[in-house]
PDB file of C-alpha atoms in Angstrom:
ATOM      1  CA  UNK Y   1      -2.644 -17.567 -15.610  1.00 75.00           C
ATOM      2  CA  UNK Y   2      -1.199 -14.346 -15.914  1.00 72.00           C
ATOM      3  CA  UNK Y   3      -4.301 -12.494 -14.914  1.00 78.00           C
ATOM      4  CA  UNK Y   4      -5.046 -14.441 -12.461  1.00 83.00           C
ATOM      5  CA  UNK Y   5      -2.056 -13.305 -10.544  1.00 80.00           C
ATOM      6  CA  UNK Y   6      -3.043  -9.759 -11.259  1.00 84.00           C
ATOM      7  CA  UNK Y   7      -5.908 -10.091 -10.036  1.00 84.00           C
ATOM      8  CA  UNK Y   8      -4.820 -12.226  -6.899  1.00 84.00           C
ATOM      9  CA  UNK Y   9      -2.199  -9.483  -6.378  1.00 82.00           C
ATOM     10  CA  UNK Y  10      -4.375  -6.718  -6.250  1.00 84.00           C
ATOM     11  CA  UNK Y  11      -5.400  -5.088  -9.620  1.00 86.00           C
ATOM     12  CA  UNK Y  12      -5.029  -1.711  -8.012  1.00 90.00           C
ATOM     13  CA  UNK Y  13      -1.324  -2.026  -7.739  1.00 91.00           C
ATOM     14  CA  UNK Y  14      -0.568  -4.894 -10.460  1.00 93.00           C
ATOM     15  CA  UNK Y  15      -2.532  -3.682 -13.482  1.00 94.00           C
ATOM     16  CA  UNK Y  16      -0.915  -0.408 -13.208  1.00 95.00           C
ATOM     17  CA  UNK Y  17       2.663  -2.449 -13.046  1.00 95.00           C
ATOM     18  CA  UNK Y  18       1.612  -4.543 -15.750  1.00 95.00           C
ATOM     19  CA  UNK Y  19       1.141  -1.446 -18.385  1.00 97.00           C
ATOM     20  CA  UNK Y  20       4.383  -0.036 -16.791  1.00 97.00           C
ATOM     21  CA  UNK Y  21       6.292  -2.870 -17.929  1.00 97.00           C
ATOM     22  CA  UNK Y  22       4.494  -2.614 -21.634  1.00 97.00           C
ATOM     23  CA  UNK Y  23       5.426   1.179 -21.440  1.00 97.00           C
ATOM     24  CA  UNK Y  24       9.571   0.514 -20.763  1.00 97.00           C
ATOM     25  CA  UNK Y  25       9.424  -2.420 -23.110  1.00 97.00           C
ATOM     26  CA  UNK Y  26       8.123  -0.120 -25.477  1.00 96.00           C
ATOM     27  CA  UNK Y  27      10.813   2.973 -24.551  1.00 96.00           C
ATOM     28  CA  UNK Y  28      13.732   0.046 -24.685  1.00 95.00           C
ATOM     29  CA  UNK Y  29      12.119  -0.895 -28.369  1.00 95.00           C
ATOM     30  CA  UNK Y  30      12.028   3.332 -29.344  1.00 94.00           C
ATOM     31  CA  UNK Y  31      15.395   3.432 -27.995  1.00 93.00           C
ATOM     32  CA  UNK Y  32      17.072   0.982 -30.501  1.00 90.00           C
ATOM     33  CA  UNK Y  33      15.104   2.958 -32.891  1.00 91.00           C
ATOM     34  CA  UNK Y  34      15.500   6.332 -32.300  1.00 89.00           C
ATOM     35  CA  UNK Y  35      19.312   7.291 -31.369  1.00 83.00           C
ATOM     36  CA  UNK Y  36      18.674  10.667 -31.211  1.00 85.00           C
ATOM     37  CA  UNK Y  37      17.002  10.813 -28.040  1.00 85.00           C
ATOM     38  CA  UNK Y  38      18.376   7.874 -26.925  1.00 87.00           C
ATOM     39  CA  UNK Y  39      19.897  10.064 -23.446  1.00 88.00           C
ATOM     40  CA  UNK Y  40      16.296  11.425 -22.661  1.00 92.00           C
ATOM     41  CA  UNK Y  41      14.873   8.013 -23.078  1.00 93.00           C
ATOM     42  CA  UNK Y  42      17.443   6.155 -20.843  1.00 93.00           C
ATOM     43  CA  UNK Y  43      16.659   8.277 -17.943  1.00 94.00           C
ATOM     44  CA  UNK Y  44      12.812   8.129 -18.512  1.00 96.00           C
ATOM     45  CA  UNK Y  45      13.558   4.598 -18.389  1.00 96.00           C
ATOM     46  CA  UNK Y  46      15.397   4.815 -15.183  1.00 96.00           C
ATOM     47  CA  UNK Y  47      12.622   6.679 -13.624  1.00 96.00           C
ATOM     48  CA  UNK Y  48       9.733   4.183 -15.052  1.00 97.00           C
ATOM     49  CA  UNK Y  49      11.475   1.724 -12.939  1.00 96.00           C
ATOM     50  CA  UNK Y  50      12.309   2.904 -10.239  1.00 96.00           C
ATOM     51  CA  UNK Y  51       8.452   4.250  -9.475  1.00 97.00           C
ATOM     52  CA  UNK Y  52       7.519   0.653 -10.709  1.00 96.00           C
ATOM     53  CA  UNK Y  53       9.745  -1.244  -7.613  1.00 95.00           C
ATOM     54  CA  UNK Y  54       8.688   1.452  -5.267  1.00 97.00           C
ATOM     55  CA  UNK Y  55       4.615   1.353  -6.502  1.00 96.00           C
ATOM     56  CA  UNK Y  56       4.912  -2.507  -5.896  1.00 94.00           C
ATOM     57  CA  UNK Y  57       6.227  -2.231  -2.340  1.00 95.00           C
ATOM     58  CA  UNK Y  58       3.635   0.228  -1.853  1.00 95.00           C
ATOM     59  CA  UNK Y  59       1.237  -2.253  -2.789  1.00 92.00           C
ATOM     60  CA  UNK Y  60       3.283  -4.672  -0.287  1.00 92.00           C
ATOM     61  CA  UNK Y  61       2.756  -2.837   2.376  1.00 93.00           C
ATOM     62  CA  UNK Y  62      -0.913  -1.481   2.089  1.00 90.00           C
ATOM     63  CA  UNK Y  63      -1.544  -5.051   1.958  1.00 86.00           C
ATOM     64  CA  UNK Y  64      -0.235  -6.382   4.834  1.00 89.00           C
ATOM     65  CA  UNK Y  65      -1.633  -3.706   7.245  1.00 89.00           C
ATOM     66  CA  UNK Y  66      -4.907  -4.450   5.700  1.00 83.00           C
ATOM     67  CA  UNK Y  67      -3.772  -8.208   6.442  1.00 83.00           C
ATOM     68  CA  UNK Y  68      -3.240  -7.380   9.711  1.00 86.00           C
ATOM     69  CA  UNK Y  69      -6.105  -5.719  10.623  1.00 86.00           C
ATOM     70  CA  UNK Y  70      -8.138  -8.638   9.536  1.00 83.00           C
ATOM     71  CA  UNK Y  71      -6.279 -10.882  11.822  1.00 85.00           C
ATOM     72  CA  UNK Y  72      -6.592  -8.211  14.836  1.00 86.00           C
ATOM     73  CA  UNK Y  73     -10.580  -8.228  14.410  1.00 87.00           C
ATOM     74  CA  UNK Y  74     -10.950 -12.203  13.615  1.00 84.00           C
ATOM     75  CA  UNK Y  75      -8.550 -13.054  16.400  1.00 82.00           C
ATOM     76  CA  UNK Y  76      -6.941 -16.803  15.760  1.00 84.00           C
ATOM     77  CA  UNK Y  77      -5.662 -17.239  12.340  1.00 82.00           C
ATOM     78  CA  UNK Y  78      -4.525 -20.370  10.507  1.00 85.00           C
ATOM     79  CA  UNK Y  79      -0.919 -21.240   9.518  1.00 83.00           C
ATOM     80  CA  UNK Y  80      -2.221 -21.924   5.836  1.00 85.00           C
ATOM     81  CA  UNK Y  81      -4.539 -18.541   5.702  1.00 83.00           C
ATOM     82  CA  UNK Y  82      -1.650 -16.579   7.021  1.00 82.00           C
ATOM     83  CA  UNK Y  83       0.726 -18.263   4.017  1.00 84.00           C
ATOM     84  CA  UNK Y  84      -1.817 -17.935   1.543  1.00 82.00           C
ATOM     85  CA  UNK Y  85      -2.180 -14.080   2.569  1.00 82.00           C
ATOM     86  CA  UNK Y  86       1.615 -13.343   2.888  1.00 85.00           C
ATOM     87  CA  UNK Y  87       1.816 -15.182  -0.652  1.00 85.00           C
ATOM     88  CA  UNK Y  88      -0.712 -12.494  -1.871  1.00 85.00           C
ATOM     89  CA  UNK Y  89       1.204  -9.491  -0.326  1.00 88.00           C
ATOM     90  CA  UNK Y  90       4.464 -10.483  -2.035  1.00 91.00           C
ATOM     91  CA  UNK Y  91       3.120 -10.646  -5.586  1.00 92.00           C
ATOM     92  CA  UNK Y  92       3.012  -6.932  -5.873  1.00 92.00           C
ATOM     93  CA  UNK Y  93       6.824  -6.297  -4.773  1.00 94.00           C
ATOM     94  CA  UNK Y  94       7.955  -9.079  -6.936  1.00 95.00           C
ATOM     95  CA  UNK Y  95       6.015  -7.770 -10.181  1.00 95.00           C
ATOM     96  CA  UNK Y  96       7.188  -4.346  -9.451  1.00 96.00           C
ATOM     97  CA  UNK Y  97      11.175  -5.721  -9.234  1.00 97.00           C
ATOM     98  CA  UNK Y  98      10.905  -7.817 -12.355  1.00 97.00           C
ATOM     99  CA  UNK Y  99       9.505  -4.786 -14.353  1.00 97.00           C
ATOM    100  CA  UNK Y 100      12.385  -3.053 -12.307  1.00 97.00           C
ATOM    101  CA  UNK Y 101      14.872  -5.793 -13.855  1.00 97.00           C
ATOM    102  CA  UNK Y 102      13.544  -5.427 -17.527  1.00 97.00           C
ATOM    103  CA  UNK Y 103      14.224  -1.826 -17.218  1.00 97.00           C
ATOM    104  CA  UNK Y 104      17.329  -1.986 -15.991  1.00 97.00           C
ATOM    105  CA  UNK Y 105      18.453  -4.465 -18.561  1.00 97.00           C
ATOM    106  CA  UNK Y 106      17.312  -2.511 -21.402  1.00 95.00           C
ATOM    107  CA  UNK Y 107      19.330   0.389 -20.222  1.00 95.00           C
ATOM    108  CA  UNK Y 108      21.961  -2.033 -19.334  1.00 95.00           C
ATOM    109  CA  UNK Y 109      22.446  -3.030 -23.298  1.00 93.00           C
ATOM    110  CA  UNK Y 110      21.285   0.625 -24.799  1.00 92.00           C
ATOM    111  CA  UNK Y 111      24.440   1.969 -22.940  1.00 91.00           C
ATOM    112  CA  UNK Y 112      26.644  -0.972 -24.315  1.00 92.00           C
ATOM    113  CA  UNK Y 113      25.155  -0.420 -27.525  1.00 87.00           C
ATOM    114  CA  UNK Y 114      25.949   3.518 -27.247  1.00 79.00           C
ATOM    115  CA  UNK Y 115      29.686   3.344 -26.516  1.00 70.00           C
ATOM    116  CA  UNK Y 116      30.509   1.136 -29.352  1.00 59.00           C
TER     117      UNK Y 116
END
């Protein structure tokens, strides 16, 4: 199921989100771990997520210009193709804000962890 969506998605833009969210649940795990650099790896983690929303929006977009075209050249489109391809275009953006989320919650509870 879950490759199937990243390969519905795109796998050009959700395979590279999907080992982006392995890599910050990995930094959020190191983190706990390793207080020492716990300042360094908070802002990599910001960063991480912030390219992730912004890759999947990328991907988003790309899409639906591609989408587009295709309807310019074909001419009359469907209500259900349209759906299906806006449902396509949107899988990208959503991945990227959910691995965007896990980030953010990790450094949510690594700086609540920190000042106590």
């Amino acid at each position: 199921m879950l490759f199937d969506r990243l390969n519905e998605g795109g796998p050009f833009f959700m395979y590279p989100l999907f080992f982006i969210l392995i890599l910050l649940i990995i930094l959020i795990v190191k983190a706990f771990v390793q207080k020492s650099t716990r300042d360094k790896t908070l802002s990599l983690i910001s960063s991480i997520s912030l390219f992730a929303i912004v890759w999947g929006f990328l991907g988003q977009i790309i899409g639906l210009i591609g989408a587009f075209d295709t309807i310019e050249s074909v001419g009359e489109v469907s209500p259900e193709m349209l759906a299906a391809g806006l449902k396509v275009a949107f899988l990208a953006p959503v991945f990227g804000m959910f691995t965007f989320l896990v980030g953010r919650l990790g450094i949510i509870i690594l700086t609540w962890i920190k000042k106590d």
